[in-house]
Coordinates of C-alpha atoms in Angstrom, one line a residue:
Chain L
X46 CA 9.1 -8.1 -22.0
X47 CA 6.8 -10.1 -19.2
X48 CA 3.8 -7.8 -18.0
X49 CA 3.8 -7.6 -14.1
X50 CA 0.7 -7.6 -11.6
X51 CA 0.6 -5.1 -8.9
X52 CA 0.4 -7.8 -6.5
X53 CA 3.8 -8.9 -7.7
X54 CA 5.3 -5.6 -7.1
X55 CA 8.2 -5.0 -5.2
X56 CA 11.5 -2.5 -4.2
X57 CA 13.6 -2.8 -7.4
X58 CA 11.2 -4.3 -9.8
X59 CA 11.9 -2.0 -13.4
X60 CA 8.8 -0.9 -15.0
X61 CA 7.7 0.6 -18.2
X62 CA 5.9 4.1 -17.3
X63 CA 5.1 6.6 -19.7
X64 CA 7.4 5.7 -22.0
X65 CA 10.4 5.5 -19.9
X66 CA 12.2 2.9 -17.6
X67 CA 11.8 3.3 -13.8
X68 CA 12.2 0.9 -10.7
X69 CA 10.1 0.4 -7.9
X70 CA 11.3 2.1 -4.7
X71 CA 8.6 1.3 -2.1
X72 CA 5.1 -0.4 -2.2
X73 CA 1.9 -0.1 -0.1
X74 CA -1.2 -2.5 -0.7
X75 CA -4.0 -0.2 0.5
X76 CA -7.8 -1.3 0.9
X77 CA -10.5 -0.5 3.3
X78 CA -12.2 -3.8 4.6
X79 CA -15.0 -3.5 2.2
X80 CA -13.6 -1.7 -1.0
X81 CA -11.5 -1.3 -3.8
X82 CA -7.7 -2.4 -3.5
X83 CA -4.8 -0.2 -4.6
X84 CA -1.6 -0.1 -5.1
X85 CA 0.7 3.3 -3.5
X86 CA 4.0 3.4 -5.0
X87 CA 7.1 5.6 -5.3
X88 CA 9.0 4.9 -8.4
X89 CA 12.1 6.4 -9.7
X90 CA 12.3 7.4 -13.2
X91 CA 16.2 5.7 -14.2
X92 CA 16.6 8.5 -17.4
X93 CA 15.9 11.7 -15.0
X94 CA 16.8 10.1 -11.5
X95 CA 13.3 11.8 -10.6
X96 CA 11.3 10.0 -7.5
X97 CA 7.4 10.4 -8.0
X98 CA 4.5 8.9 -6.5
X99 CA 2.2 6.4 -8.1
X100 CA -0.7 4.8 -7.7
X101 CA -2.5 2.0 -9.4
X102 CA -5.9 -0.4 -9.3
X103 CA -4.7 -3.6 -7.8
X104 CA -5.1 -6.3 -10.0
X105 CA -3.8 -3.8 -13.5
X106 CA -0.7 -4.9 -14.6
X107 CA 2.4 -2.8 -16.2
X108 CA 5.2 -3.5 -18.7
X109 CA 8.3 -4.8 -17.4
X110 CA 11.7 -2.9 -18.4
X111 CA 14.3 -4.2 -20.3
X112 CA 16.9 -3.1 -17.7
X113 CA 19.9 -4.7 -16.2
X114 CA 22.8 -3.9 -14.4
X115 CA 26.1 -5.2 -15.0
X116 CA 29.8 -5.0 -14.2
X117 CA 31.9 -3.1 -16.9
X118 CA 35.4 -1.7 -17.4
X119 CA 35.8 2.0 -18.1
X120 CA 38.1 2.3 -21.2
X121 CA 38.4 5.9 -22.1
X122 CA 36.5 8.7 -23.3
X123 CA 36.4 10.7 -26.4
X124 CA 35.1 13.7 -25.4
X125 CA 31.9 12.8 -26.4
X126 CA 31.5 9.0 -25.3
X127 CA 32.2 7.4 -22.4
X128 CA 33.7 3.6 -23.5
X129 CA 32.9 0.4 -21.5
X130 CA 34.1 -3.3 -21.7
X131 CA 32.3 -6.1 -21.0
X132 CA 35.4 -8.3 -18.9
X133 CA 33.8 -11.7 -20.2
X134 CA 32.4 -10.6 -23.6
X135 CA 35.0 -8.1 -24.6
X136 CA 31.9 -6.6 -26.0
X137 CA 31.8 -2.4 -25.9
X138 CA 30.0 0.2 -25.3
X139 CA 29.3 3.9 -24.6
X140 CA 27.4 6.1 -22.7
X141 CA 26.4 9.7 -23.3
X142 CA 26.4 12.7 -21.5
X143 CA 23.0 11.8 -19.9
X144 CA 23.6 8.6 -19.0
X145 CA 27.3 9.2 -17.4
X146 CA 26.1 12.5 -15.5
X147 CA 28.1 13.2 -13.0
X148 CA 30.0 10.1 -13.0
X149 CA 32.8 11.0 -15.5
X150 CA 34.4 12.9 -12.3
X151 CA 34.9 9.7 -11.0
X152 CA 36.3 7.6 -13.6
X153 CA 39.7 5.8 -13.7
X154 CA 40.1 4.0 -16.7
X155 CA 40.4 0.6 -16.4
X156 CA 38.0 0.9 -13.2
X157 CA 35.0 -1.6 -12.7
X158 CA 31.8 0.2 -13.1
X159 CA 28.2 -1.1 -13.1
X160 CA 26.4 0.3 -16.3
X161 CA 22.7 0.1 -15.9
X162 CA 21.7 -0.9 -19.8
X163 CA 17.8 -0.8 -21.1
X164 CA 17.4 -2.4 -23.8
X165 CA 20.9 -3.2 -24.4
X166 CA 22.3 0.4 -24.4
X167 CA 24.2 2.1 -21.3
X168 CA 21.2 4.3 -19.3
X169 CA 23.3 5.3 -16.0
X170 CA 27.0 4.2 -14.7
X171 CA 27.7 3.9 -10.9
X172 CA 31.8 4.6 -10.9
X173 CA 32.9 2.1 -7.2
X174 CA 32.2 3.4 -4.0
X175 CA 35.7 4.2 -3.2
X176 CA 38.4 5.5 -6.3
X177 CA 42.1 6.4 -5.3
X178 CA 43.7 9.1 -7.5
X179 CA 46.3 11.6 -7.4
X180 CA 46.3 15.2 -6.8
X181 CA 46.5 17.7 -10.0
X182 CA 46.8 20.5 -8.0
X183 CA 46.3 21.8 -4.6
X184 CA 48.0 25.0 -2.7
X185 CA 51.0 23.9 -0.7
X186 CA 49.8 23.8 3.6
X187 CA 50.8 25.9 5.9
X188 CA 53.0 23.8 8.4
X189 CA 51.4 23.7 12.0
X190 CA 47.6 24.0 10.1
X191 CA 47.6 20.4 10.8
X192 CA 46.0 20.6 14.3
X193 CA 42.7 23.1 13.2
X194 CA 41.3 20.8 10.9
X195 CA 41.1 22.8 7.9
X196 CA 40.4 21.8 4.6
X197 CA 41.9 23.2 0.7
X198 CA 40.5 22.3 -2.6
X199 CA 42.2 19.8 -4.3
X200 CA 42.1 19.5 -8.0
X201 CA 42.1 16.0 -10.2
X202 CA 42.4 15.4 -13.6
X203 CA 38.8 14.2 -14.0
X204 CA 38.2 18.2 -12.9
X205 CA 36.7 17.1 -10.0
X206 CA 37.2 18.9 -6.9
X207 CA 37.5 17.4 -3.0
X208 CA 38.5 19.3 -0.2
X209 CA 41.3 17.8 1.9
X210 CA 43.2 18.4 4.8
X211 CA 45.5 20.8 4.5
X212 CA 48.8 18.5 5.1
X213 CA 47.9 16.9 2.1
X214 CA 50.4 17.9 -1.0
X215 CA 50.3 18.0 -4.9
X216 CA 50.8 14.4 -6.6
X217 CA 49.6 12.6 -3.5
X218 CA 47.4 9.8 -3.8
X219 CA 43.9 10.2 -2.1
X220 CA 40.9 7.6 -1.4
X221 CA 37.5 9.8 -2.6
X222 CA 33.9 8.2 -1.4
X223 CA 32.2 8.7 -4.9
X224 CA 28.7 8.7 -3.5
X225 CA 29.7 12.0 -1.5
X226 CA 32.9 13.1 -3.2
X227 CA 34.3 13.6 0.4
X228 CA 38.1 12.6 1.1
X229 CA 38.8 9.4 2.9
X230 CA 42.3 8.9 3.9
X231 CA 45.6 9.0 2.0
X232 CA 46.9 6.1 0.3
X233 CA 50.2 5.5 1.1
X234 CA 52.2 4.3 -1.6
Chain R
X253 CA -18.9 -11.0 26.1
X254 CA -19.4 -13.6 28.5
X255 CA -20.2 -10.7 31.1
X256 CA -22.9 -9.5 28.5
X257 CA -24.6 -12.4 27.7
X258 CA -23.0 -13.4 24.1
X259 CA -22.8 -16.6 23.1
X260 CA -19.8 -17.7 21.8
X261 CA -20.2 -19.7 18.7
X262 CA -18.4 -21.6 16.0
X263 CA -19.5 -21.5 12.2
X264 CA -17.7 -23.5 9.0
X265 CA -14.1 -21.9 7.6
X266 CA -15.4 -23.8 4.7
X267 CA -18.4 -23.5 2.5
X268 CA -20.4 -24.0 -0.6
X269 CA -20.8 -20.3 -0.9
X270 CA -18.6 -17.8 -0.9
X271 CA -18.5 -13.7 -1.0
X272 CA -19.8 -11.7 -3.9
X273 CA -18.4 -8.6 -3.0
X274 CA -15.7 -7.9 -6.5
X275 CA -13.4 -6.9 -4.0
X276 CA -13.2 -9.8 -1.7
X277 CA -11.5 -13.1 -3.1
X278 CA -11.8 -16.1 -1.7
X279 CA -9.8 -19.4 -1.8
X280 CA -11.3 -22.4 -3.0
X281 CA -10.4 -25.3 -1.9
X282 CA -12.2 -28.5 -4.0
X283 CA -15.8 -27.5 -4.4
X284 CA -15.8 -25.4 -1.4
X285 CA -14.3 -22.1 -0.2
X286 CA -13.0 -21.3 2.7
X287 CA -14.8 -18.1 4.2
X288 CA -13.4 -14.3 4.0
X289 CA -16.1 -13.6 7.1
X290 CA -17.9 -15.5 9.4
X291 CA -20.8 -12.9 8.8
X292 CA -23.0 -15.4 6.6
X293 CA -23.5 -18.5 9.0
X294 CA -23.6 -16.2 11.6
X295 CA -26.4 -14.0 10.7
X296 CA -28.2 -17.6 9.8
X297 CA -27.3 -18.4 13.5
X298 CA -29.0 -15.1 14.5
X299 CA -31.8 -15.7 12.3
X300 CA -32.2 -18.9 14.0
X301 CA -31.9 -18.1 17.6
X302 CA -32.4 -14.5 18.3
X303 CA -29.7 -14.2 20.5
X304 CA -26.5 -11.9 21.1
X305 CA -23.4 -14.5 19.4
X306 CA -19.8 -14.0 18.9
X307 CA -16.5 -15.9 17.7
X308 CA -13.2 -15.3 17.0
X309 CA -12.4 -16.7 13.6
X310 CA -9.3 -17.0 11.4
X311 CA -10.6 -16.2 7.8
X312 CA -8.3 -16.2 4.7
X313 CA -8.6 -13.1 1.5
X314 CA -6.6 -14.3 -1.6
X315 CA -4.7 -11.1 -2.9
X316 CA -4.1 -9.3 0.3
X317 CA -0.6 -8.8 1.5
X318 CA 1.3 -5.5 2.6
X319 CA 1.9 -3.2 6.1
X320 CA -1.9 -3.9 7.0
X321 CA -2.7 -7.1 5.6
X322 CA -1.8 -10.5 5.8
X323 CA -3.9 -13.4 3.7
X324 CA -4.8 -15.2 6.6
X325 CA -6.1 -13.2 9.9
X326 CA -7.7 -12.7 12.6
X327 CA -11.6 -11.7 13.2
X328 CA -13.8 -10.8 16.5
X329 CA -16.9 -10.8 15.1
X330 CA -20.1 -10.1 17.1
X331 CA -24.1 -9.1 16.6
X332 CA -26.2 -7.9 18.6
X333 CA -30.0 -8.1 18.4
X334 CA -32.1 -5.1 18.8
X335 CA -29.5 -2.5 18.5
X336 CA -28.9 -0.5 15.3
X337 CA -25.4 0.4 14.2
X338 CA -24.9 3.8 16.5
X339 CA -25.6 1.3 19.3
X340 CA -23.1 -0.8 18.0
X341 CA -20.4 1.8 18.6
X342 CA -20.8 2.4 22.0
X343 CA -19.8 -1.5 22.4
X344 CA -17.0 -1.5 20.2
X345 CA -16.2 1.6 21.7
X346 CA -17.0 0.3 25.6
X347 CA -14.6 -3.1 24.4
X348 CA -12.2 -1.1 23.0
X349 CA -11.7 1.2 26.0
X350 CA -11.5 -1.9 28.4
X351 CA -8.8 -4.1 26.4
X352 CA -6.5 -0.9 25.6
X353 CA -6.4 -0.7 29.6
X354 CA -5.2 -3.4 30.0
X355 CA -2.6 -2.5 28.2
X356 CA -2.2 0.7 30.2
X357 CA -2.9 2.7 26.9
X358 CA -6.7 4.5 27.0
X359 CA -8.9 5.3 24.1
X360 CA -10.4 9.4 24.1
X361 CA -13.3 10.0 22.9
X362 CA -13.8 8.7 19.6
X363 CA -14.3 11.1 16.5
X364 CA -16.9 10.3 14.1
X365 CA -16.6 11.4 10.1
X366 CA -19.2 11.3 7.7
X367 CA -18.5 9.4 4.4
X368 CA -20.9 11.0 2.4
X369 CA -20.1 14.8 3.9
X370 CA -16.1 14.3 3.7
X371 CA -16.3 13.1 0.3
X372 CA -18.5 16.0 -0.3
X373 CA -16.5 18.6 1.8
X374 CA -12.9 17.5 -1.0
X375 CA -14.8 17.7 -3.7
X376 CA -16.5 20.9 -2.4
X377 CA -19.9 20.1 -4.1
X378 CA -23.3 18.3 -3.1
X379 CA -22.8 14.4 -2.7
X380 CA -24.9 13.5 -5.4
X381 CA -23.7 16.1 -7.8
X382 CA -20.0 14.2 -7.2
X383 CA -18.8 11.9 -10.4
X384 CA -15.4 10.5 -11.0
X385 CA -14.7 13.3 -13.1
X386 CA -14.9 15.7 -9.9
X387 CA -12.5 13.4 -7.9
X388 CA -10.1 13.2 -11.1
X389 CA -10.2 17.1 -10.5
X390 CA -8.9 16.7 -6.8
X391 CA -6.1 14.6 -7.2
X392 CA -5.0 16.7 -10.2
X393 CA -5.2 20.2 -8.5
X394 CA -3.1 18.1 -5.3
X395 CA -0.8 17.1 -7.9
X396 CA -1.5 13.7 -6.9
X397 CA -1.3 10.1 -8.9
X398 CA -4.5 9.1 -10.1
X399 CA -5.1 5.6 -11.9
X400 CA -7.0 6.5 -15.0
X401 CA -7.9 2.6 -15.0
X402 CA -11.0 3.7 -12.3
X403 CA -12.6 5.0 -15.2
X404 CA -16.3 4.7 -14.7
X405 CA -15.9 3.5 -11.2
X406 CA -17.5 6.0 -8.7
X407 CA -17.1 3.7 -5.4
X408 CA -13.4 2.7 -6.2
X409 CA -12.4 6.5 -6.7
X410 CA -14.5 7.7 -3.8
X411 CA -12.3 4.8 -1.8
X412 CA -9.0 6.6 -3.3
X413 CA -10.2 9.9 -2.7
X414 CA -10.8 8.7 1.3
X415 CA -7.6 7.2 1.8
X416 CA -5.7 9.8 0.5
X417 CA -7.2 12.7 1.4
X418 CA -9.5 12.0 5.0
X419 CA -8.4 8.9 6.5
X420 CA -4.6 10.2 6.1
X421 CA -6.0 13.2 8.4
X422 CA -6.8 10.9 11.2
X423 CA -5.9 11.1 14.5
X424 CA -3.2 8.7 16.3
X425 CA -4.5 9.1 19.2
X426 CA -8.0 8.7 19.2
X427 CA -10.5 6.5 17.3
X428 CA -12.0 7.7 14.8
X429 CA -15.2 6.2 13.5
X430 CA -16.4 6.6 9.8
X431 CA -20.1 6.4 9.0
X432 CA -22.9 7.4 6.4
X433 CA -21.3 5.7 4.0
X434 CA -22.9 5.9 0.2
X435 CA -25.9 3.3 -0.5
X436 CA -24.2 2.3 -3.4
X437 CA -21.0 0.7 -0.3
X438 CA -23.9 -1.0 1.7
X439 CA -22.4 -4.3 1.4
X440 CA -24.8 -6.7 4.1
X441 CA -26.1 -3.5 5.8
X442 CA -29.6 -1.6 5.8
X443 CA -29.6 1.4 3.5
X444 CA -31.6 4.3 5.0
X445 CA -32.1 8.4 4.9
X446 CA -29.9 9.9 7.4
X447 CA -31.1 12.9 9.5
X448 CA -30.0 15.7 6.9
X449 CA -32.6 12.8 4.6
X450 CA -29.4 11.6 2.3
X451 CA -29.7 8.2 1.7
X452 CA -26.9 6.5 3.6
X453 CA -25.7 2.8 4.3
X454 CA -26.1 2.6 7.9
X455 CA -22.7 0.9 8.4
X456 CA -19.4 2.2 10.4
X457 CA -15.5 1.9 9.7
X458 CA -13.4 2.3 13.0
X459 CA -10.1 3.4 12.1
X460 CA -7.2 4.5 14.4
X461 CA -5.1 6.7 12.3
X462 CA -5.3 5.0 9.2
X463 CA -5.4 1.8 10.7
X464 CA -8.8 0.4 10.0
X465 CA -10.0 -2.0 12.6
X466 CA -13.6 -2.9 12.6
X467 CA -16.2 -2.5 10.1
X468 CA -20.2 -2.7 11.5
X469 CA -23.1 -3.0 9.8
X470 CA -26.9 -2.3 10.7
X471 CA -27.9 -5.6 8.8
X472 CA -30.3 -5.8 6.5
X473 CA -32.9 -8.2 6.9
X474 CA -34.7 -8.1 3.5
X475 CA -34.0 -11.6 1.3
X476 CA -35.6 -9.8 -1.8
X477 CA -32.9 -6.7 -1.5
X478 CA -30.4 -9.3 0.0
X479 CA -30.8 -11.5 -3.1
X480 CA -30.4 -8.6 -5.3
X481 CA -27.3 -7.0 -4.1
X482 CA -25.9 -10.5 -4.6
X483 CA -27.2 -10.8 -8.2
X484 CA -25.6 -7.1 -8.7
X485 CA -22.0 -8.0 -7.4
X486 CA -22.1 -11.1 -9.8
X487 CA -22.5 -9.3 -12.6
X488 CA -19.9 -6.9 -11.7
X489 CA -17.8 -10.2 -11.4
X490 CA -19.0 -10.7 -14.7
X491 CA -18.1 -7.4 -16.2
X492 CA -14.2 -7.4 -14.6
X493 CA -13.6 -10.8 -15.6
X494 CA -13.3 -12.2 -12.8
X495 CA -14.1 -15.9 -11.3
X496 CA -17.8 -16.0 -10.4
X497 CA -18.9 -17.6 -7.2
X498 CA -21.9 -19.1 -5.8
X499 CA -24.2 -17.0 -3.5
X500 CA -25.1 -18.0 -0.4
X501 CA -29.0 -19.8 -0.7
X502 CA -28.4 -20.4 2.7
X503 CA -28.5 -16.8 4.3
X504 CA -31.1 -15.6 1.7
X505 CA -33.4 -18.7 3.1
X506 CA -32.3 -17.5 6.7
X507 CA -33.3 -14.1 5.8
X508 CA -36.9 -15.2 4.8
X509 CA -37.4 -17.2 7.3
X510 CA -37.1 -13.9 9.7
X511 CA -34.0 -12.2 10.6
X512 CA -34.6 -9.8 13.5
X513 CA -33.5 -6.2 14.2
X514 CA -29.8 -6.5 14.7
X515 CA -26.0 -5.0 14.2
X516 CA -23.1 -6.7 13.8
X517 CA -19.4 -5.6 14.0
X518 CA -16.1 -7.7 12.8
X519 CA -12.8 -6.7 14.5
X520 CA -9.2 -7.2 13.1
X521 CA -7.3 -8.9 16.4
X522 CA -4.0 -8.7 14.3
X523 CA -4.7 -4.8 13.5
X524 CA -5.9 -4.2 17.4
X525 CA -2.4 -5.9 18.5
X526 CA -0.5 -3.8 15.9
X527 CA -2.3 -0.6 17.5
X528 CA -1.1 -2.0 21.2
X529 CA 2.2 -3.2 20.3
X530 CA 2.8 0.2 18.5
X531 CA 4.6 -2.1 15.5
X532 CA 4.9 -1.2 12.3
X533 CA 4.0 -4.0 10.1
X534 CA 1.1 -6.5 10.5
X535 CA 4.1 -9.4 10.2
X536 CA 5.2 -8.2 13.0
X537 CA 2.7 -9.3 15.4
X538 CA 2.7 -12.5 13.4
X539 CA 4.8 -15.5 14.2
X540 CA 4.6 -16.3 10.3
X541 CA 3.5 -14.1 8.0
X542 CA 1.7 -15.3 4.4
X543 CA 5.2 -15.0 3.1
X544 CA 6.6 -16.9 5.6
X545 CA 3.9 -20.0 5.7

């Protein structure tokens, strides 16, 4: 993997630190008029999801990372594993626990996800902004609820919970925002 | 300036010569480099003439680009002969005062921090007891990133140890002015015993916030100490690998042939309209920024 120079830092460059892959979130060039140059960053570790601060010597340079994102399709799971395909390659594979986190709540099979790999293996999954699934369970609304703007938990078969609006009835189809796991709308169908 | 006598001058963007200082790089362009400061011709002019000069110059510093920096900027840069550095700071000060009114903004009284004594006061022992192991210390305790690459490097983590933990503590509203700065930072100024007899570069920083926006020196007039200082940054060129430059002859000459008692003080006019405009980023008061070019 290329070595990189501080001065060619930059938001979402990956980086080799301390053994694991992060990416560059922000970068400040610091230097009084007369002295040494450095480099402030923030960089987030992509195992943990951890944000720290670091700072470097301008002019050092650091180890890229062998890390790429890329558009999958969620097969299944085993329990265990969590099975991609790649839609050109037909090429698979499958994340862990760590690297799915809390993603598997948000999984449709056959959805398009986009698996962050380092060095060729799945390190984190990003299910789609937006998923539409169907209601496990939820208790029945009280008719004329409609107008106080209450919410119920609803229950999916990924066992991920959303609270929706109390008109909303077992078996329905819902749109969930995955990056907040906050109901949308309903879908009609 | 006009109003005080100064001369207005204009020296070469390109020259033989070019900075020493392992922290300043220059472009070269053929056999020549264009300049990072106008401060060598202009102390030769000084040298020459005796008289109170200024200009405004656009200078260019290879490697520099973020919020504050932009390669290619902006410099008011004056001297004034017979005044030492304190002097100095009453006319940046005085200038300062009168172009922020302008601008219907005005400038308090400025604050004035010791180098030496704040470096001293974070480490919480005497200056010259202080060694990069100390300021290791600090950033550890503050649980804050320190790049072991400074090693050896006393100045660079003393710089570090500044920015993160006394310039960050400046005031937005007022200017605050840094000075005693360590004999080993003297860069083109006099070094001296300040009044508490530590040995001091007599040389200011004007920052506003963190914003630094002039740098002053009480310039030293010695060739044989001039001469050296060169020498010693080569060698430190030398010892990081990096591209060695010619020194100036021509300022070392100036300096022997008689340089009187004078101060002289550049100003960043990109940083000052950053400070007025209240913008964020220096490519902001830029119609093209380095990136842009």
């Amino acid at each position: 993997m290329a070595n990189y120079n501080t001065n060619e830092f930059k938001g979402g460059l990956k980086i080799m630190l301390d053994g694991d892959p992060h990416t560059i979130v922000e970068n400040e060039f610091v230097k009084p008029g007369k002295g040494q140059a450095f480099t402030r960053t923030k960089v987030r570790n992509l195992k943990t999801g951890r944000t720290v601060e670091r700072t470097f010597k301008s002019g050092e340079s650091v180890e890229g990372a062998d890390v790429m994102d890329t558009e999958m399709q969620y097969l299944y799971s085993d329990g265990e594993l969590w099975h991609f395909m790649d839609p050109k390659s037909f090429e698979q594979l499958a994340a862990d626990k760590t690297a799915i986190g809390d993603s598997h709540l948000w999984l449709i099979e056959e959805a398009m996800c986009e698996v962050t790999l380092f060095n060729g293996q799945p390190l984190a999954v990003s299910p789609p902004n937006f998923v539409e699934m169907a209601i496990k369970q939820t208790d029945p609304g009280l008719r004329g609820d409609t107008a106080t703007g209450g919410t119920k938990p609803a229950y999916m078969d990924t066992g991920a919970v959303v609270k929706v609006p109390l008109f909303i009835e077992e078996g329905e189809l819902i749109k969930i925002d995955t990056r907040t796991g906050e109901y949308v709308s309903r879908v009609k169908s | 300036m006009q109003e005080s006598d100064v001369l207005e001058v204009v020296t070469p963007a390109l020259s033989r010569a070019a900075a020493t200082d392992p922290n300043i790089h220059s472009f070269q362009v053929g056999d020549r480099y264009l300049h990072t400061s106008p401060e060598f011709p202009m102390k030769r002019l000084v040298a020459a003439y005796a008289t109170d000069i200024y200009q405004i110059a656009t200078v260019f510093r290879d490697g520099e680009a973020g919020r504050f920096h932009n390669a290619e900027f902006s410099l008011l840069e004056w001297y004034r002969v017979g005044l030492n550095h304190v002097e100095l700071m009453d006319d940046v000060s005085a200038l300062l005062g009168r172009v922020l009114s302008v601008f219907g903004l005005s400038c308090l009284t400025p604050a004035t921090v010791r180098y030496t004594d704040a470096v001293s006061g974070v480490c919480g022992k005497a200056f010259d007891k202080i060694g990069p192991v100390d300021i290791e210390r600090v950033f550890s305790e503050n649980n804050r990133s320190y790049p072991v690459s400074i090693g050896s490097d006393l100045d660079a983590a003393m710089d570090l140890l500044m920015d993160e933990f006394v310039v960050s503590e400046f005031s937005d509203s007022q200017p605050t002015y840094v000075v005693d700065y360590p004999a080993s930072q003297a860069a083109l100024a006099k070094i001296a015993k300040n009044n508490d007899n530590t040995i001091v570069a007599e040389r200011f920083e004007l920052y506003w916030g963190k914003l630094e926006l002039a740098n002053g020196f009480h310039e030293l007039c010695d060739p044989k100490e001039q001469l050296e200082r060169f020498q010693n940054e080569q060698r430190i060129r030398v010892e990081r690998k990096e591209k060695s430059v010619p020194l100036d002859e021509h300022l070392i000459d100036a300096l022997s042939n008689g340089l009187p008692d004078c101060a002289g003080v550049a100003l960043g006019l990109d940083r000052l309209m950053l400070l007025i405009s209240g913008a964020e980023h220096i490519d902001d008061v830029l119609a093209f920024s380095s990136a842009r070019a």
